[in-house]
XYZ file of C-alpha atoms in Angstrom:
474
model
C 45.846 6.166 0.418
C 42.562 5.150 2.086
C 39.707 5.774 0.054
C 35.745 6.334 0.290
C 33.529 4.350 -1.005
C 29.233 5.343 -1.564
C 27.644 2.250 -1.462
C 24.442 1.663 -4.100
C 21.090 -0.276 -2.525
C 21.727 -2.756 -4.977
C 25.627 -3.973 -3.146
C 23.968 -4.401 -0.062
C 20.763 -6.370 -0.943
C 23.731 -8.346 -3.626
C 25.749 -9.719 -0.438
C 25.274 -8.075 3.476
C 28.660 -8.723 4.033
C 29.753 -6.099 1.151
C 30.779 -3.735 4.476
C 33.521 -5.307 5.449
C 35.516 -6.417 2.121
C 36.377 -2.148 1.128
C 39.575 -3.647 3.710
C 40.921 -0.540 5.449
C 38.344 2.044 4.148
C 35.656 4.729 4.474
C 31.852 2.949 3.797
C 29.117 6.336 3.403
C 25.736 4.368 3.066
C 23.336 7.494 2.025
C 19.848 7.505 3.299
C 17.957 7.208 0.505
C 19.510 3.889 0.199
C 18.002 2.435 4.132
C 14.928 3.787 2.389
C 15.303 1.781 -0.122
C 16.455 -1.968 2.324
C 13.355 -0.679 3.795
C 11.231 -1.085 0.450
C 12.485 -4.613 0.379
C 12.909 -6.125 3.475
C 9.674 -8.253 3.582
C 10.408 -9.956 0.209
C 10.333 -13.324 0.629
C 13.374 -14.230 -1.533
C 17.302 -14.156 -1.444
C 16.558 -9.931 -1.894
C 14.452 -9.709 1.072
C 16.518 -12.115 2.810
C 19.745 -9.965 2.328
C 17.614 -6.736 2.504
C 16.688 -8.220 6.973
C 20.616 -9.445 6.889
C 21.600 -6.237 6.258
C 19.328 -4.542 8.970
C 20.315 -6.790 11.189
C 24.157 -6.185 11.176
C 23.478 -2.463 11.030
C 21.684 -2.726 14.237
C 24.218 -4.774 15.684
C 26.906 -2.120 15.006
C 24.490 0.687 16.709
C 24.074 -1.615 19.474
C 28.417 -2.089 20.145
C 29.758 1.196 19.203
C 26.574 3.794 18.754
C 25.585 6.206 16.430
C 25.815 5.223 12.401
C 25.916 8.953 12.457
C 29.048 9.412 13.396
C 30.661 6.276 11.671
C 31.329 3.134 13.696
C 34.257 0.798 13.692
C 34.118 -2.078 11.163
C 36.317 -5.709 11.682
C 38.319 -4.581 7.892
C 39.390 -2.175 10.427
C 37.405 0.641 7.362
C 34.598 2.379 8.877
C 30.954 2.621 8.214
C 28.661 6.344 8.662
C 25.133 6.863 7.504
C 24.704 10.129 5.393
C 21.997 12.040 4.315
C 21.681 14.982 1.928
C 21.036 17.392 4.920
C 24.124 17.130 6.598
C 26.369 19.125 3.004
C 23.216 21.945 2.751
C 26.323 24.332 2.686
C 27.741 22.414 0.040
C 27.116 24.076 -3.289
C 26.781 21.820 -6.231
C 25.866 21.908 -10.219
C 22.072 21.326 -10.942
C 21.538 19.202 -14.076
C 18.165 19.852 -15.342
C 18.475 16.388 -17.460
C 17.386 14.554 -13.711
C 14.611 16.639 -12.924
C 13.948 17.461 -9.542
C 16.025 14.755 -8.326
C 13.359 12.221 -6.799
C 13.904 9.090 -7.898
C 16.014 6.676 -5.600
C 19.771 6.484 -8.519
C 19.748 10.614 -8.906
C 19.539 10.937 -4.762
C 21.933 8.652 -5.115
C 24.241 10.985 -8.053
C 22.776 13.977 -5.869
C 24.237 12.520 -2.504
C 27.196 11.638 -4.256
C 28.163 15.226 -5.920
C 28.138 16.878 -2.559
C 29.886 14.722 -1.122
C 32.492 14.862 -3.258
C 32.228 18.710 -2.987
C 32.914 18.384 0.563
C 35.534 16.516 0.132
C 37.139 18.931 -2.535
C 36.541 21.946 -0.347
C 39.081 19.056 2.840
C 41.443 18.700 0.495
C 40.706 14.931 0.604
C 40.127 12.517 -2.343
C 36.795 12.623 -4.011
C 34.462 9.409 -2.811
C 34.145 6.330 -5.231
C 30.026 5.499 -5.988
C 29.788 2.010 -6.084
C 26.797 0.662 -7.726
C 25.725 -2.594 -10.495
C 23.822 -1.136 -12.107
C 25.130 -0.017 -15.368
C 22.630 3.030 -16.214
C 23.752 4.842 -13.190
C 27.182 4.013 -13.779
C 26.592 5.368 -17.491
C 24.969 9.069 -15.095
C 28.330 9.115 -12.874
C 30.713 9.157 -16.551
C 28.605 11.985 -18.210
C 28.744 13.776 -14.906
C 32.056 12.738 -14.247
C 31.806 11.191 -10.899
C 33.608 8.375 -10.232
C 31.483 5.626 -9.981
C 32.752 1.543 -10.443
C 31.161 -2.473 -9.940
C 31.395 -4.730 -7.730
C 31.718 -8.641 -8.404
C 32.380 -10.050 -5.537
C 31.334 -13.828 -7.065
C 33.556 -13.214 -10.037
C 36.542 -15.716 -10.829
C 38.338 -15.267 -14.223
C 37.459 -11.827 -16.103
C 35.560 -12.713 -18.776
C 33.985 -16.135 -19.846
C 36.996 -17.450 -22.301
C 38.920 -18.155 -19.800
C 36.481 -20.449 -17.780
C 37.685 -23.850 -17.177
C 37.470 -26.010 -19.942
C 38.445 -29.337 -18.130
C 40.430 -30.816 -21.411
C 43.170 -30.085 -22.907
C 45.222 -31.773 -25.965
C 49.219 -31.738 -25.490
C 51.962 -33.288 -27.776
C 54.520 -35.586 -26.835
C 58.056 -37.314 -28.111
C 58.512 -39.954 -31.028
C 59.733 -41.767 -27.800
C 56.369 -41.675 -25.186
C 54.709 -42.687 -27.648
C 56.670 -46.017 -28.328
C 56.787 -45.848 -24.172
C 53.062 -45.823 -24.523
C 52.472 -48.297 -26.898
C 54.468 -51.414 -25.082
C 52.470 -50.543 -21.855
C 49.281 -50.306 -23.526
C 50.067 -53.576 -24.462
C 50.079 -54.550 -21.278
C 47.508 -52.721 -19.674
C 44.869 -54.754 -22.585
C 46.342 -58.057 -20.892
C 46.492 -57.070 -16.984
C 42.824 -55.516 -17.538
C 44.334 -52.430 -15.371
C 43.255 -49.077 -15.946
C 46.275 -47.220 -15.283
C 49.232 -46.663 -17.317
C 52.559 -47.316 -17.156
C 55.331 -46.358 -15.142
C 56.999 -44.754 -18.574
C 54.266 -42.000 -18.869
C 54.750 -40.805 -15.320
C 57.198 -38.719 -16.008
C 55.532 -36.490 -18.386
C 52.977 -35.656 -16.749
C 55.078 -34.740 -13.827
C 57.019 -32.196 -15.561
C 53.584 -30.951 -16.378
C 51.256 -30.928 -12.836
C 52.278 -27.168 -12.992
C 48.985 -26.564 -15.672
C 47.321 -30.255 -15.235
C 44.217 -30.642 -12.550
C 43.471 -33.331 -10.473
C 41.007 -35.099 -13.132
C 41.431 -32.688 -15.913
C 41.147 -35.152 -18.959
C 44.169 -34.878 -21.847
C 44.407 -35.856 -24.857
C 47.841 -37.225 -26.241
C 49.120 -36.142 -29.886
C 52.418 -37.150 -31.108
C 54.801 -34.278 -32.156
C 56.214 -35.207 -35.687
C 52.980 -37.235 -36.465
C 49.648 -35.229 -35.085
C 47.996 -38.734 -34.381
C 46.661 -39.293 -30.995
C 47.390 -41.785 -28.891
C 44.996 -41.914 -27.084
C 42.605 -39.630 -24.241
C 43.613 -40.232 -20.577
C 41.638 -39.260 -16.889
C 44.790 -37.316 -14.933
C 44.546 -39.066 -10.977
C 45.301 -36.493 -8.808
C 44.789 -38.620 -6.193
C 47.786 -40.420 -7.312
C 49.815 -38.939 -10.049
C 49.038 -41.406 -13.501
C 46.850 -41.154 -15.869
C 43.647 -43.614 -15.839
C 42.086 -44.645 -19.655
C 38.542 -43.504 -20.806
C 36.105 -46.255 -18.920
C 34.326 -47.823 -21.875
C 31.003 -47.266 -21.025
C 28.176 -48.826 -22.851
C 24.412 -47.216 -21.891
C 21.200 -49.528 -22.815
C 19.890 -46.455 -25.139
C 22.067 -43.930 -25.757
C 25.795 -43.684 -28.016
C 28.316 -40.988 -27.241
C 28.768 -39.429 -30.645
C 32.382 -37.340 -30.104
C 34.819 -37.407 -27.582
C 33.554 -34.409 -25.409
C 29.940 -36.910 -24.953
C 32.549 -40.158 -24.269
C 34.402 -37.698 -21.178
C 31.442 -36.789 -20.062
C 29.834 -40.703 -19.425
C 33.692 -41.057 -17.969
C 33.545 -38.718 -15.473
C 29.688 -40.051 -14.845
C 30.060 -43.321 -14.480
C 32.950 -42.880 -12.205
C 32.066 -43.376 -7.876
C 35.518 -41.753 -7.670
C 34.105 -37.922 -9.041
C 31.251 -37.338 -6.898
C 30.941 -33.133 -8.621
C 30.154 -33.464 -12.459
C 29.800 -29.712 -14.035
C 29.443 -30.160 -17.694
C 28.591 -26.704 -20.105
C 28.369 -26.177 -23.552
C 25.811 -23.968 -25.735
C 22.369 -25.573 -26.869
C 22.405 -28.709 -28.600
C 25.648 -30.132 -27.195
C 24.192 -32.917 -25.213
C 24.423 -32.267 -21.834
C 21.367 -33.665 -20.042
C 20.374 -35.672 -22.541
C 24.356 -37.513 -21.629
C 22.810 -37.285 -17.728
C 19.649 -38.724 -17.787
C 20.754 -41.267 -19.889
C 24.067 -42.212 -17.006
C 21.788 -41.512 -14.228
C 18.633 -43.460 -15.375
C 21.081 -46.697 -16.162
C 22.803 -46.583 -12.607
C 19.425 -46.509 -11.107
C 17.833 -49.298 -13.129
C 21.736 -51.789 -13.674
C 23.563 -53.631 -11.495
C 27.258 -52.297 -12.294
C 30.732 -54.206 -12.392
C 33.448 -52.975 -9.364
C 35.502 -50.409 -10.894
C 37.299 -50.275 -7.116
C 37.119 -51.745 -3.570
C 34.680 -49.189 -2.767
C 32.079 -49.524 -4.601
C 29.252 -51.069 -3.386
C 27.546 -54.312 -4.622
C 24.164 -53.848 -6.827
C 22.578 -51.250 -8.333
C 24.472 -47.909 -7.952
C 21.583 -45.534 -6.397
C 17.991 -45.926 -5.538
C 16.996 -42.758 -7.103
C 17.550 -40.470 -10.216
C 17.083 -36.541 -8.772
C 16.054 -33.416 -10.904
C 15.647 -30.044 -10.768
C 16.262 -26.395 -11.703
C 16.294 -23.501 -11.429
C 12.914 -21.375 -11.801
C 13.982 -18.800 -14.022
C 11.317 -17.665 -17.655
C 13.341 -16.630 -20.961
C 10.748 -13.885 -22.259
C 7.691 -12.595 -20.022
C 6.217 -14.906 -17.161
C 3.588 -16.587 -18.041
C 2.618 -16.217 -14.211
C 1.929 -18.099 -10.524
C 0.826 -22.199 -11.967
C -2.198 -23.876 -9.755
C -1.559 -27.370 -8.478
C 0.804 -29.347 -6.488
C 4.072 -29.194 -6.348
C 4.845 -32.075 -8.903
C 2.457 -29.766 -11.231
C 3.937 -26.455 -10.500
C 7.503 -28.063 -11.847
C 6.143 -29.841 -15.093
C 6.677 -26.850 -17.760
C 9.948 -26.375 -15.692
C 11.134 -29.679 -16.472
C 9.319 -30.490 -19.470
C 12.636 -30.529 -21.533
C 14.261 -33.385 -18.636
C 10.634 -35.612 -19.993
C 11.293 -35.218 -23.874
C 14.833 -36.675 -23.179
C 13.935 -38.955 -20.570
C 10.912 -39.877 -23.363
C 13.658 -40.088 -25.797
C 15.169 -42.711 -23.903
C 12.932 -45.288 -22.098
C 11.400 -45.023 -25.663
C 14.612 -45.606 -28.225
C 13.113 -42.262 -30.195
C 9.520 -42.509 -30.105
C 6.547 -42.150 -28.397
C 3.844 -44.272 -26.973
C 1.436 -45.594 -24.502
C 3.622 -48.246 -23.280
C 6.503 -45.514 -22.992
C 4.568 -43.449 -20.852
C 3.498 -46.420 -18.927
C 7.617 -46.385 -17.888
C 8.447 -43.451 -16.919
C 4.882 -42.539 -15.078
C 5.579 -45.638 -13.164
C 9.303 -43.873 -12.626
C 7.742 -41.062 -11.154
C 4.982 -43.306 -8.883
C 7.736 -45.360 -7.494
C 9.861 -42.678 -6.661
C 12.323 -44.488 -9.528
C 12.563 -40.128 -10.970
C 12.183 -37.564 -8.126
C 10.586 -34.445 -9.025
C 12.236 -31.870 -6.620
C 11.854 -27.819 -6.553
C 15.739 -25.618 -5.552
C 13.092 -24.108 -3.053
C 13.171 -26.896 -0.820
C 16.372 -28.480 -1.163
C 16.683 -26.688 2.390
C 17.351 -28.971 5.205
C 17.203 -31.891 3.092
C 20.588 -34.296 3.347
C 20.159 -36.631 -0.152
C 22.008 -40.242 -0.020
C 22.141 -43.124 -2.598
C 20.883 -40.021 -5.321
C 21.822 -38.756 -8.892
C 21.291 -36.125 -8.519
C 21.013 -33.880 -11.745
C 21.250 -29.588 -11.739
C 19.655 -28.029 -15.302
C 20.485 -24.742 -15.439
C 22.756 -23.837 -13.067
C 23.958 -20.963 -14.883
C 20.783 -19.170 -13.662
C 21.399 -19.383 -9.804
C 23.744 -17.354 -7.887
C 26.479 -18.488 -5.594
C 24.517 -19.032 -1.928
C 21.679 -20.873 -4.207
C 24.196 -22.797 -5.409
C 26.119 -23.977 -1.415
C 22.862 -24.778 -1.022
C 22.247 -27.625 -3.081
C 26.050 -29.217 -3.363
C 25.412 -28.860 0.604
C 22.402 -31.465 0.347
C 24.530 -34.210 -0.817
C 24.600 -37.187 1.761
C 26.764 -40.501 0.982
C 27.186 -42.608 -2.621
C 24.836 -39.089 -4.206
C 26.376 -37.272 -7.041
C 25.223 -34.483 -8.304
C 25.760 -33.324 -11.924
C 25.769 -29.191 -12.535
C 24.813 -29.101 -16.224
C 23.731 -25.305 -18.029
C 25.496 -23.048 -21.168
C 27.407 -19.825 -19.190
C 25.955 -17.712 -22.595
C 22.653 -18.152 -22.393
C 21.234 -16.430 -18.462
C 18.292 -15.640 -17.630
C 18.571 -14.445 -14.291
C 19.011 -11.150 -13.635
C 21.036 -11.082 -10.289
C 24.212 -12.914 -12.145
C 26.691 -12.835 -15.333
C 28.642 -14.842 -17.422
C 31.558 -14.415 -15.062
C 29.653 -14.181 -11.148
C 26.581 -17.086 -11.743
C 27.081 -20.239 -10.049
C 28.525 -23.124 -12.991
C 31.256 -20.458 -13.756
C 31.932 -20.403 -9.204
C 31.380 -24.619 -9.544
C 33.032 -25.100 -12.360
C 36.914 -22.041 -10.704
C 35.929 -23.863 -6.902
C 35.981 -26.978 -7.776
C 38.606 -27.290 -10.401
C 41.919 -28.385 -7.778
C 39.571 -30.821 -6.567
C 39.838 -34.648 -6.200
C 36.280 -35.166 -6.291
C 35.594 -32.787 -9.052
C 35.653 -33.167 -12.714
C 34.223 -30.920 -15.347
C 34.120 -30.738 -19.461
C 32.757 -28.410 -22.136
C 30.952 -30.013 -24.749
C 32.238 -27.862 -28.170
C 29.837 -30.158 -30.833
C 25.976 -29.953 -31.225
C 24.634 -32.961 -32.096
C 21.024 -31.918 -31.712
C 20.580 -30.960 -35.287
C 22.427 -29.255 -38.399
C 20.014 -26.267 -38.098
C 20.274 -25.861 -34.005
C 24.518 -26.381 -34.444
C 23.854 -23.207 -36.935
C 21.005 -21.203 -35.431
C 23.922 -21.545 -31.643
C 26.662 -20.361 -33.528
C 25.193 -17.469 -35.631
C 22.605 -15.701 -33.460
């Protein structure tokens, strides 16, 4: 049965294409929503951009189909109509004293919805449904028995507990254990990283639940002994042993960190995503891997690798979202404005360069890295239009960007560039996204089927006992 949806302002500001996402149903936009769009159209951010885009879409519909007041057809085979309270003056509705004189935007939308519900009831139609991202408005609607729902256009999982982890454990039979040990010995002699064909049938049986570049820990089902952790190569269907990466100033402390280094040093994996609570080592792992690959010449791991250093520079950026009250605008150059935001990055660089000690020599080396362009700090604001080649690109706090910003960043990647997205999906500071609609969650879920991407969720805190305890308790 055809439904009628009333759109709140925040739905349009979140996604200008939302008007064509309700299939063959009818869309009603209250006049008060247009007033609120007008107040936002001059903003120099995504909200302002979306407000202007919605305005252009409405204008195009008017030019093509005529008055919005009369209703116009949409490409989704539904209709769009703009209506005002005066259209339903003759519809009696209950007055709620707690809502005052209905002057605020939310209460005016409630008043409009009540009148449209009354009109539909008088015509024998199904009541319209108000669609809003405003939690309190949905609570008000629930209290007033108004049909209301949320719309999460970017939610591709229902809750964060279902987020792809990138690593799984599989119990194998004793016969597979024997085959594994036999091929392991042959690998050591030949120097190959691929598992022998004896293990392939087992992987083939699990293809429906194993993703490209997913890491698999094999355990014997009888003795519960761990055989090894391998990476499933989606291109060949084979298992690949973890690369034994030795960094100059950093040593992995657990299995997830070893897995992280394996994907960070694999040239065939161009997009790496890493999640985990505070203190699991996401940032220092990514920086250590990036710093090593812009400073050191590596042996080839396949015919596709180039000689010498893998990357020319390490680029670091992060979204600017404050924890707590913002301190306001910062003076100075772009570099000086970004300094407070990338302070955690510099802390890790000092730790790696100075081997845990901070001294004059460490500061000099760090300064030279920035001056020579080996390490580059960039603001996400200025990423559009760039083409970043031969670079190890690290984006921190990705849980604070939206899907649009994510696309803008990843499409900047040029030839021989690896991009690393890290963050904690349980620590979202951007009010426009949440744990299931943020850029990091979207990247993990959207790219899990790609041979060019890999993901790992770090689960063990290594910063300190107190940091780990705080992450769990608080």
